[in-house]
Amino acid sequence: MKLYERLAQDLSSLIRSGALAPGDRVPSVREISRERHVSVATVLHAYELLLEQGYIETRPRSGYYVAGAWREALRRAHALPQITRPAMRSTRIDVSELIFEVLESLSDRAVVPFGSAFPSPLLFPLKKLAASLSHSARGMDPWATLDDLPAGTEELRRQIARRYLRAGAYVSPDEIIITNGALEALNLSLQALTRPGDLVAIESPAFYGCLQAVEALGLKAIEIPTHPAAGIDLASLATVLTRHPVKACWLMTTFQNPLGASMSDAARQDLVRLLDKHDVPLIEDDVYAELYFQRRPKSTKEFDRRGMVLNCGSFSKSLAPGYRIGWVAAGRFAQRVARRKMMSSLSASIPAQRALALYLRQGGYDRHLAAVRRALAAQKTALISALHAHLPPEARLTQPEGGYFLWVELPRPVVAIDLHRAALEHGFSVAPGPIFSARRQYENCLRLNYGHAWSAQAERAVRSLSALIRTARGSHSAAASSTSG
Amino acid sequence: MKLYERLAQDLSSLIRSGALAPGDRVPSVREISRERHVSVATVLHAYELLLEQGYIETRPRSGYYVAGAWREALRRAHALPQITRPAMRSTRIDVSELIFEVLESLSDRAVVPFGSAFPSPLLFPLKKLAASLSHSARGMDPWATLDDLPAGTEELRRQIARRYLRAGAYVSPDEIIITNGALEALNLSLQALTRPGDLVAIESPAFYGCLQAVEALGLKAIEIPTHPAAGIDLASLATVLTRHPVKACWLMTTFQNPLGASMSDAARQDLVRLLDKHDVPLIEDDVYAELYFQRRPKSTKEFDRRGMVLNCGSFSKSLAPGYRIGWVAAGRFAQRVARRKMMSSLSASIPAQRALALYLRQGGYDRHLAAVRRALAAQKTALISALHAHLPPEARLTQPEGGYFLWVELPRPVVAIDLHRAALEHGFSVAPGPIFSARRQYENCLRLNYGHAWSAQAERAVRSLSALIRTARGSHSAAASSTSG
């Protein structure tokens, strides 16, 4: 890193930290030159960079000031990725090996977990949950261990139904099946609706758990173009439904993993209508529904009049990580899914279910959620600011309104798998794009997690990432020129 | 029921209850006649029946006495079923609908649960477990919710490895994957070893969960003759392995469900050798291993030198029903199974795993198990005595040395499915034979559960069962004679 770059970085860090607020005067060129023992030319060079990045502005005959709208300026600096253009041909999937390699490398606590699939466990009220666990287990009727099989504890199903009502959807407790996390709910739903060889429509990029489920069941997937902010492209989906015998759709309409995209209310309604027209059920991975920053998204279930939406939720991301309690509101497919559940794992842990039912009944969930939302929103801002500061300007990134993932599209040539491996050597992780694609596309993309507290290490990790990207691009240019030479 | 039968039954109930002990003098014919207001002929008739059944014996010039060996006499009264003779052709399975119908009818707490798959939840130390849950959840490191994924809590895996050592087998904690009950362990193992269309060798009769798993994965099964006391017939299995491309064997070598059969140590060794020769892995459903009455059976893992046995266990039947904690010691297939787990439900409930680890570390499990074994052994004796007393003498039944199921083969013609339906109307349940067979065989057989405390209702249920059997056979005879007439 050159001297002027280091200087610009130090100043932008001060600004992002709030130590220099919008409107504050930035030290004069002369002051800096004297104190840091650098030439005036170097300082001028650094200030030019900061002006360009939007951190500072000049006032005639007065000098440099922190820009009032530096955040917005940064946002403009990195555009949103464009809508994806997957092949839209049905594909047998074979990505599990790659996915496992990546996932298994992410378990080291010491690395900065930009590649992690999980939010920080410190966000959750584990002590209060322990008290609920303790209280409900002590008072548990032994016969509950049989009565609650296999659909789950009645009180918990009632509490879940109430939360749907708040999101605008009427869901009967009878159509809710409690599962071992949403992942089991999704797998059971897919099993209940398909047979080997069937075709499933999915987003592109898609959650790798979806790709693995499709692969494990011997299904074929067809990837639909997906807008990084607005979600699946309904026109493309309509075309596919007309031309292909799609048996089910598996989507994340809210804070999609990995993009962070969220469908508008109108788009949800259109989606349900479109699927209804083709009589195709929707398996909806809805685990981030409670993690909105501003406005609660509507539930797709609100528009579902025929019980065709299987909405899969979980407490793992919003309340109780490790308890492994999820559910599916399976509509007309409830009995089919319950039977699959009975065959595959019988039931989710009864004490864990009862503890969550008690916690929900006692209240406090909304207060907890408000705090989690605030924390995630702040962490998103911190990560995005750091990315704006350090990534090359051609990079594009999403700015989700909830959840804890964003998606970065890097200027080619960059090989995300190589970045993932190099990152681990530098003490941080990233989730490389190809694990989110049936055809291993998105090789220049990364999913980054902002579910953990922001820290000096995180800031350093973003700098390292940028350095790795520069190196990758530089070495490519070098390789290219040496080849051509 | 005729007067002399009623009288004989009352006396045999007294004997079985222990109110009249072996060697005790039975009231004289004259006394009974006077007190019950019945003719001397009736009493003599009743005593003849009791003599025949082996409850009493005569001593010259002294009268009637309770037989010293009435239990053994009764045992002789009902022979062991013969070795089963399934078709031994590969079969696509389609029994789930029937199984679900039966299982869904068994959830009513009010019926005497002879048909249940579960032991009484009152057998288990749920209060002590609640204390462990409470203690371990309060002290839980939040990061454990991530560290313990997906293979499971390390301390629990260590504790399980120790118990294998006591059963004579060395199992490394590293090959143990904690699952949502043994049912998930079995399903994951089967998924890890097979692809749709593959052939699996199973016992006949077999646990219906096995039939369902085979059906759900689109596999074919080949049923092997199984001896009601000694387990799978190795000669038949050897023939099948030579002739068919069997991809895996799924067996219960210990207290098989539904027969109660248990393989000898020597047979286990031969089984492992045979499978090794054909390079076929063994998925072993071993959930009743701890529920022996006299002698701890050896673990098949003891003979497994190549890591080819996937031994699936659970705490659901021996310690913690409803906690849904099971495991598989998967040998050389451990990574493959762990990956399946990661894809299907990620992990079992962490607080439940930690609670069991703490309970096991603190000791007391063996004391608890000793009490459960005593209870189950006593309940077995009570059920078998009642069956001996009431079932037609041509009935055959197994007398397991552990677990909580026995198998009854009734004289034909009897339709077990009809008995199951009629039983529910009379306030008890039975598990009909056909749910344990890929070809719906065993239509004259029942699995009965003695996992619940013996009671006057249970005794009445056995009488009702016998009455239903008599009616079924009588109506058949009547139908037969009216047809022939």
Coordinates of C-alpha atoms in Angstrom, one line a residue, chain B residues 16-445:
Chain B
R16 CA -50.3 -65.8 38.8
S17 CA -50.7 -62.9 41.2
G18 CA -48.7 -64.9 43.8
A19 CA -51.6 -65.0 46.3
L20 CA -51.3 -68.8 46.0
A21 CA -47.6 -69.8 45.8
P22 CA -46.1 -73.0 44.5
G23 CA -46.6 -75.7 47.1
D24 CA -49.7 -74.1 48.6
R25 CA -52.7 -76.2 49.0
V26 CA -55.6 -75.2 46.7
P27 CA -59.0 -75.2 48.4
S28 CA -60.7 -78.5 48.3
V29 CA -63.5 -79.3 45.8
R30 CA -66.0 -79.4 48.6
E31 CA -65.0 -76.0 50.0
I32 CA -65.2 -74.3 46.6
S33 CA -68.5 -75.9 45.8
R34 CA -70.0 -74.7 49.1
E35 CA -68.6 -71.1 48.9
R36 CA -69.2 -70.4 45.2
H37 CA -72.6 -72.2 45.1
V38 CA -71.5 -74.3 42.2
S39 CA -71.9 -78.1 41.7
V40 CA -69.0 -80.4 42.6
A41 CA -68.9 -81.5 38.9
T42 CA -68.2 -77.9 37.9
V43 CA -65.3 -77.6 40.4
L44 CA -63.9 -80.9 39.2
H45 CA -64.1 -79.7 35.6
A46 CA -62.3 -76.5 36.5
Y47 CA -59.6 -78.4 38.4
E48 CA -59.1 -80.7 35.4
L49 CA -58.5 -77.7 33.2
L50 CA -56.0 -76.2 35.7
L51 CA -54.2 -79.6 35.9
E52 CA -54.0 -79.7 32.1
Q53 CA -52.7 -76.1 32.0
G54 CA -50.1 -77.0 34.6
Y55 CA -51.1 -74.6 37.3
I56 CA -51.9 -77.3 39.9
E57 CA -50.9 -80.9 40.6
T58 CA -52.4 -83.6 42.7
R59 CA -50.7 -85.4 45.6
P60 CA -52.0 -88.9 46.4
R61 CA -54.6 -88.9 49.3
S62 CA -53.9 -85.2 49.9
G63 CA -55.7 -83.1 47.2
Y64 CA -54.7 -80.3 44.9
Y65 CA -51.5 -78.1 45.2
V66 CA -50.1 -75.2 43.2
A67 CA -47.6 -76.7 40.9
G68 CA -43.9 -75.9 41.6
A69 CA -43.2 -75.3 38.0
W70 CA -46.4 -73.8 36.8
R71 CA -44.5 -71.1 34.9
E72 CA -42.5 -73.6 33.0
A73 CA -45.6 -75.7 32.3
L74 CA -47.3 -72.7 30.8
R75 CA -44.3 -72.0 28.7
R76 CA -44.6 -75.4 27.2
A77 CA -48.2 -74.7 26.7
H78 CA -47.4 -72.2 23.9
A79 CA -44.6 -73.2 21.6
L80 CA -42.2 -70.8 20.0
P81 CA -43.2 -69.7 16.5
Q82 CA -41.3 -71.5 13.7
I83 CA -38.6 -69.8 11.7
T84 CA -40.2 -67.5 9.1
R85 CA -40.4 -68.3 5.5
P86 CA -40.5 -65.1 3.4
A87 CA -40.5 -65.3 -0.4
M88 CA -36.8 -64.1 -0.6
R89 CA -37.5 -62.2 -3.8
S90 CA -36.6 -58.6 -4.1
T91 CA -39.6 -56.4 -3.5
R92 CA -40.6 -52.8 -4.0
I93 CA -42.4 -51.8 -0.8
D94 CA -45.8 -50.2 -0.6
V95 CA -46.9 -50.6 3.0
S96 CA -46.7 -47.1 4.3
E97 CA -50.4 -46.3 4.0
L98 CA -51.3 -49.3 6.1
I99 CA -48.5 -48.5 8.7
F100 CA -49.7 -44.9 9.0
E101 CA -53.3 -46.0 9.5
V102 CA -52.2 -48.3 12.3
L103 CA -49.8 -45.9 13.9
E104 CA -52.2 -42.9 13.8
S105 CA -54.8 -45.0 15.6
L106 CA -52.5 -45.7 18.6
S107 CA -52.2 -42.3 20.1
D108 CA -55.2 -42.5 22.4
R109 CA -53.9 -42.5 26.0
A110 CA -57.0 -44.3 27.3
V111 CA -56.4 -47.6 25.6
V112 CA -54.3 -50.4 27.0
P113 CA -51.2 -49.9 24.7
F114 CA -50.3 -53.5 23.7
G115 CA -49.9 -52.1 20.1
S116 CA -47.7 -49.2 21.1
A117 CA -44.1 -48.8 19.9
F118 CA -43.1 -47.0 23.1
P119 CA -42.4 -48.1 26.7
S120 CA -44.2 -46.3 29.5
P121 CA -42.7 -42.8 30.0
L122 CA -43.1 -43.4 33.7
L123 CA -40.1 -45.7 33.6
F124 CA -37.7 -42.9 33.1
P125 CA -35.9 -40.4 35.4
L126 CA -37.4 -37.4 33.8
K127 CA -37.0 -35.2 36.9
K128 CA -33.3 -36.0 37.1
L129 CA -32.9 -35.3 33.4
A130 CA -34.7 -32.0 33.9
A131 CA -32.2 -31.0 36.5
S132 CA -29.3 -31.9 34.1
L133 CA -31.0 -29.9 31.4
S134 CA -31.5 -26.9 33.6
H135 CA -27.9 -27.1 34.9
S136 CA -26.2 -27.6 31.5
A137 CA -28.4 -25.0 29.7
R138 CA -27.6 -22.3 32.3
G139 CA -23.9 -22.9 32.0
M140 CA -23.9 -23.2 28.2
D141 CA -21.2 -21.4 26.2
P142 CA -23.2 -19.6 23.4
W143 CA -20.5 -20.7 20.9
A144 CA -21.4 -24.3 21.7
T145 CA -24.5 -23.8 19.4
L146 CA -22.0 -23.6 16.5
D147 CA -19.1 -25.8 17.8
D148 CA -21.3 -28.8 18.3
L149 CA -22.5 -28.9 14.7
P150 CA -23.1 -31.2 13.0
A151 CA -21.6 -34.4 14.6
G152 CA -22.7 -33.5 18.1
T153 CA -21.5 -32.5 21.6
E154 CA -18.0 -34.0 22.1
E155 CA -18.6 -35.0 25.7
L156 CA -21.7 -36.9 24.8
R157 CA -19.9 -38.8 22.0
R158 CA -17.2 -39.6 24.6
Q159 CA -19.7 -41.0 27.0
I160 CA -21.3 -43.1 24.3
A161 CA -17.9 -44.5 23.3
R162 CA -17.4 -45.5 26.9
R163 CA -20.6 -47.5 27.0
Y164 CA -19.5 -49.4 23.8
L165 CA -16.3 -50.3 25.6
R166 CA -18.5 -51.9 28.4
A167 CA -20.3 -53.9 25.7
G168 CA -16.9 -55.2 24.5
A169 CA -16.4 -52.9 21.5
Y170 CA -13.9 -50.2 20.8
V171 CA -15.6 -47.3 19.1
S172 CA -13.9 -44.0 18.6
P173 CA -15.9 -40.8 19.5
D174 CA -14.8 -39.6 16.1
E175 CA -17.0 -42.1 14.3
I176 CA -20.1 -41.3 16.4
I177 CA -22.6 -38.9 14.9
I178 CA -25.4 -37.7 17.2
T179 CA -28.8 -37.7 15.5
N180 CA -32.5 -36.9 16.1
G181 CA -33.2 -40.3 17.6
A182 CA -32.1 -43.6 16.2
L183 CA -34.7 -43.3 13.4
E184 CA -32.8 -40.5 11.8
A185 CA -29.5 -42.4 12.3
L186 CA -30.9 -45.4 10.5
N187 CA -32.3 -43.2 7.6
L188 CA -29.1 -41.3 7.2
S189 CA -27.1 -44.5 7.2
L190 CA -29.3 -46.0 4.5
Q191 CA -29.1 -42.8 2.4
A192 CA -25.3 -42.8 2.8
L193 CA -25.0 -46.4 1.5
T194 CA -27.5 -46.6 -1.3
R195 CA -29.0 -45.1 -4.4
P196 CA -32.6 -45.5 -5.6
G197 CA -33.1 -49.0 -7.1
D198 CA -30.5 -50.6 -4.9
L199 CA -31.2 -53.8 -3.0
V200 CA -31.2 -54.1 0.8
A201 CA -31.4 -57.3 2.9
I202 CA -33.7 -57.2 5.8
E203 CA -35.2 -59.5 8.4
S204 CA -38.7 -61.0 8.1
P205 CA -40.7 -59.8 10.0
A206 CA -38.9 -56.4 10.1
F207 CA -39.4 -53.1 12.0
Y208 CA -41.9 -51.1 10.0
G209 CA -39.6 -48.0 10.1
C210 CA -37.1 -50.1 8.1
L211 CA -39.8 -50.9 5.5
Q212 CA -40.8 -47.2 5.3
A213 CA -37.2 -46.0 4.9
V214 CA -36.6 -48.6 2.1
E215 CA -39.9 -47.5 0.4
A216 CA -39.1 -43.7 0.8
L217 CA -35.7 -44.0 -0.8
G218 CA -37.0 -46.0 -3.8
L219 CA -35.0 -49.1 -2.8
K220 CA -35.9 -52.8 -3.0
A221 CA -35.8 -55.1 -0.1
I222 CA -35.2 -58.8 0.2
E223 CA -36.6 -60.5 3.3
I224 CA -34.5 -63.1 5.0
P225 CA -36.0 -65.9 7.1
T226 CA -35.6 -65.1 10.8
H227 CA -35.8 -67.4 13.8
P228 CA -38.1 -66.0 16.5
A229 CA -35.5 -66.6 19.2
A230 CA -32.1 -66.8 17.4
G231 CA -32.5 -64.0 14.8
I232 CA -31.7 -63.9 11.1
D233 CA -30.9 -67.2 9.4
L234 CA -27.3 -66.9 8.3
A235 CA -27.5 -69.8 5.8
S236 CA -30.3 -68.0 3.9
L237 CA -28.5 -64.7 4.1
A238 CA -25.4 -66.3 2.7
T239 CA -27.4 -67.7 -0.3
V240 CA -29.0 -64.3 -0.9
L241 CA -25.6 -62.5 -0.8
T242 CA -24.2 -64.9 -3.3
R243 CA -27.1 -64.5 -5.7
H244 CA -28.1 -60.9 -5.4
P245 CA -26.3 -57.5 -5.6
V246 CA -27.1 -56.6 -2.0
K247 CA -25.9 -53.1 -1.2
A248 CA -26.5 -53.1 2.6
C249 CA -28.0 -55.2 5.3
W250 CA -30.4 -53.6 7.8
L251 CA -30.8 -55.8 10.9
M252 CA -31.7 -55.8 14.6
T253 CA -29.4 -58.3 16.1
T254 CA -30.5 -57.6 19.7
F255 CA -34.2 -58.0 20.9
Q256 CA -35.4 -57.6 17.4
N257 CA -38.6 -55.6 16.8
P258 CA -41.1 -57.3 16.4
L259 CA -39.9 -60.8 17.3
G260 CA -37.8 -60.1 20.4
A261 CA -35.1 -62.4 18.9
S262 CA -31.5 -62.0 19.8
M263 CA -28.4 -63.4 18.1
S264 CA -25.8 -65.4 20.0
D265 CA -22.3 -64.0 20.2
A266 CA -21.1 -66.7 17.8
A267 CA -23.8 -65.9 15.3
R268 CA -22.8 -62.2 15.5
Q269 CA -19.3 -63.1 14.7
D270 CA -20.4 -65.3 11.8
L271 CA -22.6 -62.5 10.5
V272 CA -19.8 -60.0 10.4
R273 CA -17.5 -62.5 8.7
L274 CA -20.2 -63.3 6.1
L275 CA -20.9 -59.6 5.3
D276 CA -17.1 -58.9 5.2
K277 CA -16.7 -61.6 2.7
H278 CA -19.2 -60.0 0.4
D279 CA -18.1 -56.4 1.4
V280 CA -21.6 -55.5 2.4
P281 CA -22.0 -53.0 5.3
L282 CA -24.4 -53.7 8.2
I283 CA -26.8 -51.0 9.4
E284 CA -27.7 -52.2 12.8
D285 CA -30.8 -50.9 14.7
D286 CA -29.6 -51.4 18.2
V287 CA -32.0 -49.4 20.3
Y288 CA -32.8 -52.1 22.8
A289 CA -29.2 -53.1 23.6
E290 CA -29.4 -51.7 27.2
L291 CA -32.7 -53.4 28.0
Y292 CA -31.5 -57.0 28.6
F293 CA -32.9 -58.9 31.5
Q294 CA -30.0 -61.2 32.5
R295 CA -26.9 -61.0 30.4
R296 CA -25.6 -58.0 28.4
P297 CA -25.5 -59.1 24.7
K298 CA -22.2 -58.5 23.0
S299 CA -22.1 -55.7 20.5
T300 CA -21.7 -56.7 16.9
K301 CA -19.2 -53.9 16.8
E302 CA -16.8 -56.1 18.8
F303 CA -16.3 -58.3 15.7
D304 CA -16.1 -55.5 13.2
R305 CA -12.5 -55.0 12.2
R306 CA -13.1 -53.0 9.0
G307 CA -15.5 -50.4 10.2
M308 CA -18.3 -51.9 8.1
V309 CA -21.0 -51.9 10.9
L310 CA -23.1 -48.8 11.4
N311 CA -24.5 -49.3 14.8
C312 CA -27.5 -47.1 15.5
G313 CA -28.4 -46.4 19.1
S314 CA -30.7 -44.1 21.1
F315 CA -31.5 -42.9 24.6
S316 CA -35.3 -42.7 23.7
K317 CA -36.0 -46.3 24.9
S318 CA -33.6 -46.5 27.8
L319 CA -33.3 -43.0 29.4
A320 CA -34.8 -39.9 27.8
P321 CA -38.0 -40.4 25.7
G322 CA -38.9 -37.2 23.8
Y323 CA -35.4 -35.8 24.0
R324 CA -34.8 -37.3 20.5
I325 CA -31.2 -38.0 21.0
G326 CA -29.8 -41.0 19.1
W327 CA -26.5 -41.7 17.3
V328 CA -24.7 -43.9 14.8
A329 CA -21.3 -45.3 15.3
A330 CA -20.7 -45.3 11.6
G331 CA -17.2 -46.8 11.2
R332 CA -15.6 -46.0 7.9
F333 CA -18.8 -44.3 6.8
A334 CA -18.7 -41.6 9.5
Q335 CA -17.9 -38.7 7.2
R336 CA -20.5 -39.7 4.7
V337 CA -23.2 -40.0 7.3
A338 CA -22.1 -36.7 9.0
R339 CA -22.5 -34.9 5.6
R340 CA -25.9 -36.4 5.1
K341 CA -26.8 -35.1 8.6
M342 CA -25.5 -31.7 7.7
M343 CA -27.8 -31.6 4.7
S344 CA -30.9 -33.0 6.3
S345 CA -31.3 -31.5 9.7
L346 CA -27.9 -30.0 10.5
S347 CA -27.8 -31.2 14.2
A348 CA -29.7 -32.6 17.1
S349 CA -30.8 -30.2 19.8
I350 CA -27.7 -28.9 21.6
P351 CA -29.3 -28.4 25.1
A352 CA -30.7 -31.9 25.0
Q353 CA -27.3 -33.3 24.0
R354 CA -25.5 -31.4 26.8
A355 CA -28.1 -32.5 29.3
L356 CA -27.6 -36.2 28.5
A357 CA -23.8 -35.8 28.5
L358 CA -24.0 -34.3 32.0
Y359 CA -26.4 -37.0 33.3
L360 CA -24.1 -39.7 32.0
R361 CA -21.0 -38.1 33.5
Q362 CA -22.6 -37.7 36.9
G363 CA -23.4 -41.5 37.0
G364 CA -26.7 -43.0 38.0
Y365 CA -27.5 -44.4 34.5
D366 CA -26.7 -47.9 35.5
R367 CA -28.8 -47.8 38.6
H368 CA -31.7 -46.4 36.5
L369 CA -31.2 -49.2 33.9
A370 CA -31.2 -51.9 36.5
A371 CA -34.6 -50.7 37.7
V372 CA -36.0 -50.5 34.1
R373 CA -34.7 -54.0 33.4
R374 CA -36.4 -55.4 36.5
A375 CA -39.7 -53.6 35.6
L376 CA -39.7 -54.8 32.0
A377 CA -38.8 -58.4 33.0
A378 CA -41.7 -58.5 35.6
Q379 CA -44.1 -57.0 33.0
K380 CA -43.0 -59.6 30.5
T381 CA -43.8 -62.4 33.0
A382 CA -47.2 -60.9 33.7
L383 CA -48.1 -60.6 30.0
I384 CA -46.9 -64.0 29.2
S385 CA -48.7 -65.6 32.1
A386 CA -51.9 -63.9 31.0
L387 CA -51.5 -65.0 27.4
H388 CA -50.8 -68.6 28.6
A389 CA -53.9 -68.5 30.6
H390 CA -56.2 -67.1 28.0
L391 CA -54.9 -67.7 24.5
P392 CA -55.9 -70.9 22.6
P393 CA -53.3 -73.6 23.1
E394 CA -52.3 -73.6 19.5
A395 CA -51.1 -70.1 19.7
R396 CA -47.3 -69.6 19.6
L397 CA -45.3 -66.9 21.2
T398 CA -41.8 -65.6 21.8
Q399 CA -40.3 -65.1 25.2
P400 CA -37.6 -62.4 24.7
E401 CA -34.7 -61.9 27.0
G402 CA -34.9 -58.2 26.8
G403 CA -36.7 -55.3 25.2
Y404 CA -40.4 -54.9 25.5
F405 CA -42.1 -56.6 22.6
L406 CA -43.2 -60.2 22.0
W407 CA -44.6 -61.8 19.0
V408 CA -47.7 -64.0 18.9
E409 CA -48.6 -66.3 16.1
L410 CA -52.3 -67.2 16.3
P411 CA -54.0 -70.3 14.9
R412 CA -55.5 -69.5 11.5
P413 CA -57.9 -68.3 10.4
V414 CA -57.4 -65.0 12.2
V415 CA -57.0 -61.6 10.4
A416 CA -54.7 -59.5 12.5
I417 CA -55.8 -56.2 10.9
D418 CA -59.4 -57.0 11.9
L419 CA -58.2 -57.9 15.4
H420 CA -56.4 -54.5 15.5
R421 CA -59.6 -52.7 14.6
A422 CA -61.8 -54.7 16.9
A423 CA -59.3 -54.3 19.8
L424 CA -59.5 -50.5 19.6
E425 CA -63.3 -50.7 20.1
H426 CA -62.7 -52.8 23.2
G427 CA -60.2 -50.3 24.7
F428 CA -56.9 -51.8 23.9
S429 CA -54.5 -51.9 21.0
V430 CA -52.4 -54.6 19.2
A431 CA -49.8 -54.2 16.4
P432 CA -50.9 -56.4 13.5
G433 CA -48.4 -58.6 11.8
P434 CA -48.7 -57.2 8.2
I435 CA -47.2 -53.8 9.1
F436 CA -43.9 -55.7 9.7
S437 CA -43.7 -57.3 6.2
A438 CA -42.9 -56.0 2.7
R439 CA -45.5 -58.4 1.3
R440 CA -48.1 -57.9 4.1
Q441 CA -47.4 -61.4 5.4
Y442 CA -48.0 -62.5 9.0
E443 CA -51.7 -61.8 8.9
N444 CA -52.2 -64.2 11.8
C445 CA -49.6 -62.5 14.0

